[in-house]
Structure formats: structure tokens, C-alpha cells
Amino acid sequence: MRVAENLNAALHELMAAEDDLYLLGEDVADPYGGAFKITRGLSTRFPGRVLSTPISENAITGVAAGLALAGDAAIVEIMFGDFAALAFDQLLNFAAKSVSMYGSRVPMRMVVRCPVGGGRGYGPTHSQSLQKHFVGIPDLALYEVSPFHDNLAVFTEMLERARPCVLFEDKVLYTRPMHAVPEPFSLAIENGVARIFLDERPDCVVVAPGGSAPMVLAAMRSLLLEEEIACTLLVPSRLYPFDVELPDTRRVFVVEESTAGGTWGAEVAHLIHQRHWGRLAGPVTLVHSADSVIPTAAHLEESVLVSERAVHRVIMETLRG
Amino acid sequence: MIDADLSRMLVIRAFERTLLDLYGRGLLNGTTHTCLGQEYVPVAMEGLLDPADHVFSNHRGHGHYLARFDDPEGLLAEIMGREGAVCAGVGGSQHIRRDRYLSTGVQGESLPVAAGVALHLKRVEPGRLACAYIGDGTFGEGAVYEALNLAALWSLPLLVVVENNGIAQSTPTGEHLAGTIAGRAAAFGLPHELVEGADVDDIRTRLAPLVSGVREGRPAVVEFVTHRLGPHSKGDDTRPAHALGVDWRDKYASPLLDRLEAAAVARIEAVAADVIARPLSRWEA
């Protein structure tokens, strides 16, 4: 099953199981089924609860918050995650704050889905990875789709948190298969974190969210075959608040597609430094895209975005000194 | 007008005057926006609303709260961060939630949320409505138009009450609003009712059919031409005294009003003395 099909199946199951759950977004209704076809079939099966909306990211996020306030649950699809900037006020100043600013806990069951990332030539306003812009907002949790986490479980967890969540979906994952791990690596899921590992003790640990995971895996494979460097990859489902049990290691890397400056990886590194500084051989190494807009032309886009080659090079250079 | 309505208006006025006095004495934290002059708007509206309707208020919301809940103690405790605060002192003047009442401090932000609640009501509690109070200045915000568009498209039971007091903080309406509020409602095909007087009974009679329509899924905009007699927040009124507008109190001047006002002032004085003596509020994040 591909990631897009897994997402679609998860939404079908959720809508069938919870009759107070709404899904809102631009062009989500059939026969179109959303720009990336993630909502295909839902409006036909659940009329009245799956609503195609005007081009109004701010309003539909606010509507979701209103539904959540009234006791319902809502999932919003932002067509391209970049446009979540238009919904920022509703997320930062209303939905997240409402959880606690009225003095007692207000449950807010809502998820804002954001297709993100480059590699497809959509250009500067349709290719960003916006995760870092939402890090550190009280009561707002950030998740990212990965090929190793079943989306029904992820959605269920997000709605059960009863706090607003943003789910980032790297567009390049949609057509990739679920649960595929290259030989000779193995996969295990522990406390919501996918661990992809070899039998031997790793030379380093790489933390990367779902969208970057396939690229990191490819680099890990070439590092193993060409350099005999053994890496363990950790893929968290929840990016913020972040918590991960680090395997025994002296070298840690964080890989993400966000552009340089105030990255999610910096937050992860800070947490790892606080907790594990004594046993590390050096600071956590951050690998990310350049400090740049995301260009449209393929060769320019490639020069900005983090790549398998860069991951391979940085890990090799760091470990080999 | 019945005494209860007049009395409620005077309690709101006494409350607001007391707040400004407490500020002047350095007893309050932060800022507050009083509704002096506009007290009759929520009092008139509450006569048309049901406790099961949702009310969304804004930065200038004390009157909205007090017209709905006769609870000056809880509101003052909230603003002063004292025991008995409606929201433990976290929300303060602008961020209050109680039952089906909610206020928040960003202009226009509540309209999409109110539309979401109206969507819920339409499906689960037909006949109930969401009423959102906004000011003329809020018409500068895009959220207003996104929400009006959705409400009209989806036939949501959303009632937008505009308190047009002719000024947005310090900027007169003529300098921040092109066209008219009626024209903007018309652009979305929404009914618009302009209310110019302050006669509570008359207002209710005029608005009753419109509010019934909202309950049946015909969203509407009601625009009150009103007057903010006090500053925007504390001491920031740049207008000359003659530009403040008409006070409803003058229209109702009578021995009865004097008696009711004395009672309202005495009540709020007692509330303030009580709340000031309370211990600080406690909150666990």
C-alpha cells in the first residue's frame, strides 16, 4: 500500500467510526478528491461532513476550531502546506491558546493537514517545509507522516490529545510504499518512533522526520556499502513536543528538509544536548536545506534542498574527522 | 422599557466606571476596553437570544458578558486576578469563556470560529444560533469576509452584530472603511439591519424577525450606530468632548433612573470592595 492510500483509508475509517468528525478543505469533494487525491471518495460517502470550502485557509481553520469548541472534531486540508501561513492566526492565537487561556482545559479536537516539501518543481510558494515555523507554540502539537507509521493510529492519537495538531505530509511520500525498508536494515516501532537499524552497534544515530527518511535510508545504505559506516535511523511521528529515547551512541545527526535558520533540528539538538551531552563525542550535527527560497527549475531546486549526497557526505566527514 | 433592562444597563455602566477608577488608582494590571455608551446594545440583544445560543465577544466585551450573566463579581475577579475569577485570571478582560459565551482579543478572529459553531448547531441543534459581536474597525480584517462568505454559502445560523461607534481606537470610520457596512453585507447577499436608536423595546421589536430568520439558516448583519463615550482603552481618547455622541442615559433621565443608578453604583462599589479583598487567583497550566 502506498502512503497516499494509507492516508485515504485512515480518513475513511475515521469518518465512519466518528459521526461528529468533519473534514474541510479546498476542492476536497468528489470527483476531484483533493489536489493530491487524499480525500477521494469521502464526500460521496459522508455528505454534509466532508465539505469543499472557498479559498479561505484562515476561515476553514477557524471553522474547525468552532466545531472543536462545540464538541465535534475536524480535520482541515490545506491544499499546499505553504498556505498554512494564512491560517497562522487561527492556530497560534485561537485554537492552541483556547486549550488553556480560559483557565481550565478546553478540549480542541482538530488536525490541520499540510502537504509540504519540494522536489517536484512547484516553486517558492508551493514547496516549503514549514514545520519550524510552528515549533514551540503552547498546546499545539506537530506530527509528520512517515512511511513507517500507520496513519489511522496517528490520526487517532492526534484526536485523542484533544489539542490542535498540525500534520505535515511530505508530498514526495504520497507515491511511496508503506513500511519499505532496504536490505539489510530492520524496522521496529517503539513509543511512536520508527527505528531502522542493523544488528551491530551503530556508529551514529540519525534523527529524521518521515519526509526525509527515504533519502536518509538511501544514504545509510551507501555509507554501509561504501564506507562500512553503520547508522541507526529514528523517525518520530510527533515532532513537537519532541521526546525520543536515544540508543547508546556518541554521534547524532538530525536531517530535515527545512531551510537553514531556527530549524526543528536545532530544537532536537538542544534537547539531546541537555540530556546526553556527557556521552556524545561532539555536538549534534544538523543537516538541512540551504538558507534560500525553493527555486522552481530542477537544477536550482536540487542545489537548495537537502540531498542524499549531502547526508552521505556530512556523516562521512563528521565520523572520519 | 422595563426596569430590569435599564437596571442592567446601569450596572454595566457602573462596572465600567469602576474599572477606570481602579486603573487610575493603579490597582489593575494591563489594559481594558470599556463599553461606556454602548451598554444598551447587548442588553437589547440578550432579550432576543436564548441561553442555548452561542455568543462570541471581543476586546470590548464586559457589557456582552454582564448582559448575559449577571456576574460582576466573577468578571471583576477575572480582570483583577482574584479568587472567583471566571477563567482563573488567565484570560483577563479580553479572553473569557463561560457556558456558551466566549471572547477573544484578536479583531475578526472569532467570526470563522462562530461560523464553525453555527455549522455544528445547524446539524445538531437546529434553531440555535451563534451571535458574534464586532466593531466597525474589524471590517478591515480579511477573516470577516471569509466568514461572511462561508456563512452565506452554507446558510449558517450566524448573526453578526456590529457595534459601529464611529471610531477604531483613534481612527474615525471615514478613514478606515471604504463604502459601507450595509454594502459589504449586500455583497454577500446577506440581510442588513441598521439600528440607530437606543430604545431597547423598539430594537427588539425591529430585530425579532431578522433573528428568527437567522435561526432558520439565513445569516444576517445587524449594525448599531452607537457611541463610545469613554476612551478606547484607558486614557487614550483624542476626540474633543463634543464629538463623543449621544448618551442613551440622557434619553431615559428620570427619578427612576436616578434611583436605579444609585443602586447599581452601590452594588458595584460593594463588588469591588469584596473582590479587592480576595486572595489572588490560582491556576495550574
XYZ file of C-alpha atoms in Angstrom:
606
model
C 0.000 0.000 0.000
C 1.228 3.471 -0.831
C 1.325 6.321 1.687
C -1.486 8.227 -0.099
C -3.716 5.146 0.002
C -2.922 4.631 3.669
C -3.914 8.235 4.409
C -7.109 7.910 2.401
C -8.015 4.630 4.110
C -7.327 6.178 7.520
C -9.675 9.084 6.777
C -12.385 6.688 5.560
C -12.122 4.630 8.744
C -12.122 7.697 10.989
C -15.133 9.295 9.302
C -17.026 6.001 9.531
C -16.135 5.497 13.184
C -16.863 9.034 14.435
C -20.036 10.692 13.257
C -19.055 14.006 14.828
C -15.923 14.292 12.698
C -15.819 16.808 9.840
C -13.330 17.187 7.027
C -12.903 20.612 5.421
C -10.704 21.880 2.649
C -10.461 23.439 -0.768
C -11.526 21.082 -3.561
C -11.688 18.057 -1.275
C -15.040 16.867 -2.637
C -15.515 14.156 -5.289
C -14.912 13.641 -8.103
C -11.764 15.742 -7.618
C -10.932 14.352 -4.161
C -8.289 16.921 -3.232
C -5.227 18.173 -5.069
C -3.334 15.028 -4.030
C -6.395 12.736 -4.007
C -6.075 12.059 -0.286
C -9.766 12.773 0.300
C -11.046 10.738 -2.627
C -14.409 9.075 -2.009
C -15.041 10.792 1.320
C -17.595 13.414 0.274
C -19.664 10.774 -1.533
C -19.681 8.511 1.485
C -20.076 11.188 4.157
C -22.100 14.034 2.656
C -22.575 17.001 4.951
C -19.454 16.219 6.930
C -16.912 16.450 4.113
C -17.078 19.975 2.757
C -15.316 21.675 -0.098
C -14.695 25.232 1.012
C -13.931 28.583 -0.573
C -10.276 29.564 -0.813
C -10.147 30.673 2.819
C -7.436 28.972 4.876
C -7.993 31.314 7.792
C -11.758 30.740 7.859
C -11.706 26.979 7.451
C -9.163 26.634 10.247
C -11.401 28.857 12.356
C -14.450 26.796 11.426
C -12.580 23.689 12.551
C -11.826 25.422 15.843
C -15.515 26.335 16.203
C -16.548 22.745 15.579
C -13.978 21.595 18.137
C -15.268 24.126 20.666
C -18.792 22.825 20.161
C -17.618 19.264 20.886
C -17.144 17.982 17.337
C -13.821 17.090 15.740
C -12.449 18.431 12.481
C -9.691 17.726 10.015
C -8.637 20.542 7.702
C -6.748 20.006 4.483
C -4.540 22.929 3.474
C -4.002 22.341 -0.234
C -0.316 23.259 -0.122
C 1.183 23.481 3.357
C 2.697 26.857 2.457
C -0.810 28.327 2.688
C -0.998 27.422 6.384
C 0.670 30.803 6.870
C -2.798 32.218 6.104
C -4.233 30.127 8.944
C -1.497 31.001 11.408
C -3.611 33.372 13.490
C -6.333 30.785 13.981
C -3.768 28.167 15.017
C -1.485 30.318 17.165
C -3.875 32.825 18.672
C -7.109 30.910 18.820
C -7.062 27.119 18.575
C -3.891 26.453 20.563
C -4.483 29.186 23.123
C -8.075 28.155 23.722
C -6.827 24.907 25.261
C -5.628 26.812 28.306
C -6.293 30.546 28.163
C -9.780 30.257 29.597
C -8.367 28.986 32.875
C -9.407 25.344 32.549
C -8.692 22.746 29.872
C -10.808 23.174 26.752
C -10.588 20.087 24.535
C -9.835 21.035 20.921
C -10.022 18.005 18.635
C -8.699 19.286 15.344
C -5.969 18.411 12.880
C -4.639 20.651 10.131
C -3.078 18.584 7.341
C -0.295 20.307 5.414
C 1.262 18.775 2.291
C 4.792 20.160 2.286
C 8.204 19.838 0.715
C 9.990 20.276 -2.569
C 11.451 18.042 -5.179
C 8.560 18.436 -7.564
C 9.250 21.805 -9.123
C 6.248 23.607 -7.626
C 8.384 26.656 -6.827
C 8.855 29.031 -3.902
C 5.268 29.280 -2.601
C 4.331 25.624 -3.018
C 7.417 23.709 -1.867
C 8.398 24.783 1.623
C 8.712 22.612 4.698
C 7.011 24.822 7.272
C 7.495 22.643 10.340
C 9.933 25.016 12.029
C 7.517 27.916 11.877
C 5.093 26.071 14.143
C 7.586 24.719 16.710
C 7.169 25.909 20.267
C 3.555 27.015 20.344
C 1.997 26.027 23.668
C -0.593 23.261 23.248
C -0.008 22.918 19.502
C 1.414 19.510 18.595
C 3.238 18.816 15.339
C 3.230 15.445 13.597
C 4.673 14.258 10.314
C 3.534 11.450 8.079
C 6.106 8.721 7.576
C 6.161 5.515 5.560
C 6.520 3.583 8.832
C 3.592 4.905 10.857
C 0.086 3.764 10.090
C -1.949 6.918 9.618
C -5.091 5.629 11.305
C -3.111 5.239 14.527
C -1.527 8.661 14.074
C -4.887 10.392 13.473
C -6.415 8.554 16.410
C -3.576 9.717 18.656
C -3.886 13.318 17.440
C -7.631 13.476 18.045
C -7.279 11.811 21.445
C -4.789 14.502 22.507
C -7.726 16.915 22.397
C -5.323 19.690 21.432
C -4.894 21.129 17.958
C -2.374 19.289 15.820
C -0.668 20.041 12.545
C 0.151 17.017 10.394
C 2.882 17.619 7.829
C 2.792 15.363 4.804
C 5.822 15.399 2.533
C 4.378 15.290 -0.964
C 7.140 13.017 -2.240
C 5.934 10.320 0.168
C 2.455 10.008 -1.322
C 3.537 7.587 -4.044
C 5.994 5.628 -1.910
C 5.168 2.249 -0.388
C 4.420 1.909 3.322
C 6.810 0.040 5.603
C 9.511 -0.463 2.940
C 12.986 -0.799 4.435
C 16.018 -1.566 2.250
C 18.165 -4.639 2.944
C 19.931 -5.298 5.267
C 18.126 -2.927 7.644
C 15.357 -3.928 10.039
C 12.362 -1.896 11.292
C 10.901 -1.635 14.775
C 8.402 0.826 16.240
C 8.906 1.847 19.861
C 6.828 4.522 21.621
C 5.729 6.020 18.336
C 9.268 6.246 16.958
C 10.296 4.058 13.999
C 13.801 2.663 14.391
C 15.617 1.371 11.323
C 18.757 -0.454 12.312
C 21.410 -3.095 11.740
C 22.258 -5.901 14.122
C 25.604 -4.331 15.008
C 26.170 -1.351 17.322
C 25.692 1.803 15.248
C 28.465 4.280 14.563
C 25.883 7.032 14.676
C 22.196 7.759 15.093
C 20.263 9.865 12.590
C 17.012 11.515 13.596
C 14.867 12.451 10.596
C 11.150 13.038 10.092
C 9.140 10.974 7.640
C 9.670 13.046 4.533
C 13.434 12.866 4.811
C 13.526 9.224 5.859
C 13.771 7.607 2.396
C 16.658 9.901 1.482
C 18.440 9.186 4.754
C 17.893 5.460 4.258
C 19.492 5.618 0.825
C 22.465 7.470 2.308
C 22.700 4.963 5.141
C 22.841 2.138 2.634
C 25.648 3.722 0.594
C 27.531 4.608 3.807
C 27.323 0.979 4.847
C 28.324 -0.487 1.493
C 30.999 2.033 0.562
C 32.369 3.179 3.920
C 31.325 0.431 6.355
C 29.601 3.063 8.489
C 26.627 1.667 10.409
C 23.781 4.105 11.103
C 20.528 3.786 13.023
C 17.662 5.974 11.817
C 14.967 7.244 14.165
C 11.769 8.540 12.571
C 9.463 10.210 15.091
C 5.781 10.583 14.343
C 5.406 13.536 16.696
C 7.879 16.331 16.045
C 6.746 18.636 18.842
C 6.610 18.308 21.769
C 9.639 16.137 20.991
C 10.748 13.192 23.016
C 12.878 10.283 21.940
C 14.918 7.581 23.626
C 18.370 7.755 22.090
C 20.191 4.439 21.557
C 23.696 4.278 23.031
C 25.736 6.373 20.612
C 28.409 9.081 20.540
C 27.369 10.742 17.278
C 23.923 12.140 16.431
C 22.677 13.779 13.242
C 19.352 15.456 12.567
C 18.251 15.594 8.938
C 15.288 17.625 7.705
C 14.211 19.474 4.597
C 13.528 22.818 6.297
C 15.792 25.644 5.171
C 18.553 26.896 7.465
C 17.750 29.094 10.455
C 15.699 28.267 13.538
C 15.168 24.689 12.460
C 13.331 21.845 14.140
C 16.689 20.084 14.282
C 18.082 22.874 16.435
C 15.306 22.199 18.947
C 16.044 18.465 18.843
C 19.767 19.101 19.264
C 19.146 21.309 22.279
C 17.081 18.574 23.910
C 19.701 15.894 23.171
C 22.496 18.131 24.459
C 20.638 18.695 27.713
C 20.011 15.024 28.210
C 23.034 13.249 26.724
C 25.874 15.780 26.489
C 28.153 13.715 28.691
C 28.255 10.732 26.385
C 28.456 12.476 22.988
C 31.720 12.819 21.078
C 30.607 16.216 19.767
C 27.590 18.423 19.233
C 24.602 17.069 17.327
C 25.138 17.768 13.622
C 22.298 19.433 11.721
C 21.709 18.648 8.057
C 19.075 20.729 6.292
C 18.344 22.725 3.159
C 20.159 25.954 2.320
C 19.081 29.391 3.576
C 17.010 30.075 0.478
C 13.632 30.121 -1.149
C 12.867 26.896 -3.026
C 13.530 27.533 -6.733
C 11.393 26.068 -9.492
C 13.995 24.933 -12.041
C 15.055 21.385 -11.233
C 18.785 22.052 -11.105
C 18.310 25.083 -8.844
C 15.849 23.285 -6.586
C 18.336 20.463 -6.230
C 21.060 22.901 -5.257
C 18.957 24.194 -2.345
C 17.226 21.117 -0.936
C 18.941 18.709 1.394
C 20.022 15.623 -0.575
C 21.091 12.028 -0.146
C 24.549 13.078 -1.289
C 24.761 15.784 1.376
C 23.631 13.405 4.110
C 26.219 10.858 2.993
C 28.974 13.452 2.863
C 28.236 15.131 6.193
C 28.017 11.841 8.079
C 31.209 10.532 6.490
C 33.174 13.716 7.104
C 31.969 14.010 10.686
C 32.763 10.412 11.582
C 36.043 10.256 9.727
C 37.128 13.654 11.070
C -38.515 49.874 28.870
C -38.732 47.554 31.798
C -36.761 48.387 34.926
C -34.690 45.215 34.655
C -33.235 46.271 31.306
C -32.468 49.779 32.477
C -31.010 48.438 35.662
C -28.763 46.028 33.721
C -27.518 48.868 31.532
C -26.728 50.938 34.601
C -24.911 48.052 36.289
C -22.705 47.704 33.187
C -22.021 51.435 33.228
C -21.180 51.424 36.922
C -18.909 48.446 36.357
C -17.010 50.177 33.576
C -16.648 53.405 35.511
C -15.345 51.464 38.488
C -12.772 49.749 36.267
C -11.455 53.079 35.008
C -11.302 54.280 38.580
C -9.388 51.176 39.691
C -6.972 51.703 36.824
C -6.495 55.293 37.820
C -5.589 54.095 41.305
C -3.053 51.632 39.912
C -4.987 48.598 41.102
C -5.379 46.796 37.751
C -2.845 45.040 35.543
C -2.577 45.561 31.777
C -5.350 47.260 29.887
C -9.095 47.136 29.393
C -11.646 48.444 26.914
C -14.842 49.795 28.359
C -18.176 49.961 26.572
C -19.443 53.208 28.112
C -22.268 54.452 25.892
C -22.820 51.067 24.206
C -24.390 49.260 27.200
C -27.856 49.067 25.614
C -26.656 47.016 22.639
C -26.010 43.698 24.410
C -28.914 44.310 26.795
C -31.255 44.668 23.814
C -29.721 41.671 22.053
C -29.899 39.364 25.073
C -33.662 39.806 25.020
C -33.632 38.125 21.611
C -31.162 35.372 22.458
C -31.615 32.074 24.214
C -29.141 30.807 26.836
C -28.507 27.895 24.431
C -27.370 30.295 21.698
C -23.628 30.930 21.497
C -22.264 34.437 21.977
C -18.836 35.476 20.702
C -17.459 38.657 22.151
C -14.378 40.734 21.565
C -11.901 43.056 23.242
C -14.717 45.362 24.361
C -16.787 42.625 25.932
C -17.696 43.465 29.529
C -21.170 44.596 28.520
C -21.704 41.446 26.460
C -20.749 39.311 29.441
C -22.751 41.241 32.029
C -25.831 41.363 29.819
C -25.688 37.573 29.555
C -24.575 36.694 33.080
C -25.433 38.944 35.992
C -21.970 38.292 37.386
C -19.913 41.431 38.010
C -18.090 39.594 40.818
C -16.721 36.888 38.506
C -15.760 39.372 35.799
C -14.017 41.804 38.125
C -12.210 38.914 39.812
C -11.095 37.785 36.354
C -9.805 41.224 35.442
C -8.074 41.593 38.825
C -6.746 38.023 39.036
C -8.585 37.267 42.264
C -10.250 34.183 43.650
C -13.591 33.504 41.950
C -12.300 34.653 38.545
C -14.328 33.243 35.634
C -11.154 31.988 33.908
C -8.727 31.881 36.832
C -7.307 35.256 35.818
C -5.594 33.793 32.738
C -7.843 35.431 30.193
C -8.351 38.788 31.852
C -10.563 41.427 30.305
C -10.453 40.094 26.740
C -10.455 36.284 26.958
C -13.454 34.905 28.774
C -15.215 31.605 28.344
C -18.268 30.503 30.252
C -21.026 28.164 29.144
C -21.828 29.246 25.611
C -20.061 32.579 25.842
C -16.541 33.202 24.581
C -14.443 36.277 23.916
C -11.036 36.660 22.354
C -8.760 39.598 21.721
C -7.809 39.480 18.026
C -10.044 41.523 15.724
C -12.256 39.431 13.456
C -10.747 36.160 14.649
C -13.994 34.995 16.221
C -16.076 35.152 13.047
C -14.721 31.979 11.418
C -14.953 30.251 14.797
C -18.546 31.397 15.207
C -19.232 30.072 11.708
C -17.842 26.700 12.820
C -20.086 26.671 15.866
C -23.009 27.665 13.648
C -22.200 24.722 11.371
C -22.381 22.449 14.405
C -25.651 23.994 15.562
C -27.225 23.694 12.142
C -26.668 19.949 12.160
C -27.054 19.081 15.830
C -29.251 21.812 17.361
C -31.345 23.406 14.641
C -32.981 26.641 15.818
C -29.961 27.758 17.830
C -27.631 30.469 16.560
C -24.146 31.858 17.020
C -24.032 35.598 17.635
C -20.738 37.403 17.102
C -20.138 40.982 18.199
C -17.646 43.007 16.184
C -16.838 46.684 15.748
C -16.653 48.873 12.668
C -12.853 48.721 12.793
C -12.961 44.940 12.471
C -14.185 45.304 8.901
C -10.566 45.852 7.942
C -9.854 42.183 8.655
C -9.999 39.529 5.944
C -11.320 36.941 8.388
C -14.621 38.856 8.419
C -15.141 38.367 4.700
C -14.040 34.753 4.663
C -16.568 34.028 7.390
C -19.409 36.028 5.792
C -18.829 34.192 2.526
C -18.965 30.793 4.233
C -21.992 31.699 6.335
C -23.912 32.823 3.260
C -22.820 29.856 1.139
C -23.670 27.291 3.802
C -26.777 29.050 5.194
C -25.333 29.066 8.701
C -27.262 30.404 11.697
C -24.749 33.216 12.236
C -25.798 36.626 13.499
C -23.152 39.332 13.208
C -23.786 42.307 15.468
C -21.718 45.331 14.514
C -21.248 47.999 17.137
C -20.379 50.888 14.874
C -19.196 53.534 17.302
C -17.655 55.627 14.566
C -14.083 55.119 15.606
C -11.495 52.349 15.595
C -9.182 53.101 18.507
C -8.281 56.604 17.270
C -9.147 56.331 13.572
C -12.590 57.603 12.527
C -14.689 55.192 10.457
C -14.451 57.500 7.445
C -10.695 56.972 7.454
C -10.653 53.200 7.813
C -13.732 51.942 5.998
C -14.398 52.408 2.292
C -18.039 52.079 1.305
C -20.488 50.994 3.970
C -21.148 48.014 6.185
C -24.542 47.633 4.532
C -22.804 47.475 1.154
C -20.485 44.788 2.381
C -23.345 42.682 3.715
C -25.139 43.150 0.404
C -22.063 41.900 -1.421
C -22.577 38.510 0.206
C -26.345 38.594 -0.279
C -26.886 38.948 3.458
C -29.695 40.936 5.047
C -28.514 44.020 6.917
C -30.456 45.992 9.504
C -29.361 49.435 10.625
C -30.317 50.321 14.201
C -29.997 53.978 15.123
C -31.941 54.478 18.336
C -31.277 53.198 21.834
C -34.826 52.171 22.732
C -34.402 48.596 23.878
C -38.020 47.565 23.293
C -38.067 49.135 19.858
C -34.799 47.465 18.916
C -36.103 44.057 19.923
C -39.330 44.502 18.017
C -37.458 45.501 14.886
C -34.868 42.752 15.077
C -37.064 39.847 16.115
C -37.988 38.763 12.566
C -34.355 39.006 11.440
C -33.164 36.906 14.362
C -35.847 34.320 13.612
C -34.529 34.172 10.076
C -31.016 33.549 11.345
C -32.332 30.619 13.358
C -33.693 29.166 10.135
C -30.343 29.478 8.384
C -30.461 32.985 6.952
C -27.334 34.658 8.358
C -27.597 38.401 8.891
C -25.706 41.527 9.864
C -27.127 43.984 12.371
C -25.393 47.331 12.559
C -25.868 49.514 15.585
C -24.974 53.163 15.184
C -23.652 53.727 18.676
C -21.284 55.901 20.626
C -18.253 55.080 22.700
C -18.329 57.663 25.447
C -15.048 56.632 27.027
C -11.518 56.113 25.768
C -10.527 53.168 23.563
C -8.678 51.595 26.460
C -7.542 53.775 29.306
C -6.522 57.393 28.763
C -6.250 57.428 25.006
C -9.212 59.468 23.832
C -8.095 62.082 21.331
C -11.587 63.295 20.471
C -12.963 66.655 21.587
C -15.765 66.279 24.142
C -18.484 67.443 21.723
C -17.606 64.626 19.303
C -18.436 61.802 21.714
C -22.028 61.443 20.534
C -25.385 60.960 22.180
C -25.669 59.194 25.517
C -28.712 56.918 25.908
C -28.726 57.889 29.570
C -29.967 61.392 28.703
C -32.967 59.914 26.900
C -34.003 57.952 29.985
C -33.255 60.669 32.535
C -35.847 60.423 35.290
C -36.153 59.952 39.045
C -36.495 56.226 38.364
C -33.183 56.214 36.513
C -31.539 58.086 39.373
C -32.797 55.502 41.851
C -31.718 52.549 39.702
C -28.356 54.147 39.048
C -27.718 54.752 42.732
C -28.491 51.095 43.372
C -26.211 49.961 40.532
C -23.342 52.129 41.740
C -23.768 50.909 45.299
C -23.819 47.311 44.112
C -20.649 47.622 42.029
C -18.882 49.503 44.820
C -19.657 46.595 47.121
C -18.493 44.108 44.463
C -15.209 45.980 44.045
C -14.601 46.124 47.792
C -15.304 42.402 48.040
C -13.118 41.390 45.092
C -10.171 43.589 46.058
C -10.112 41.858 49.442
C -9.968 38.370 47.904
C -6.767 36.307 47.650
C -5.001 36.028 44.292
C -6.406 33.522 41.833
C -4.700 30.174 41.367
C -4.096 28.378 38.094
C -2.398 25.200 37.064
C -1.260 25.405 33.449
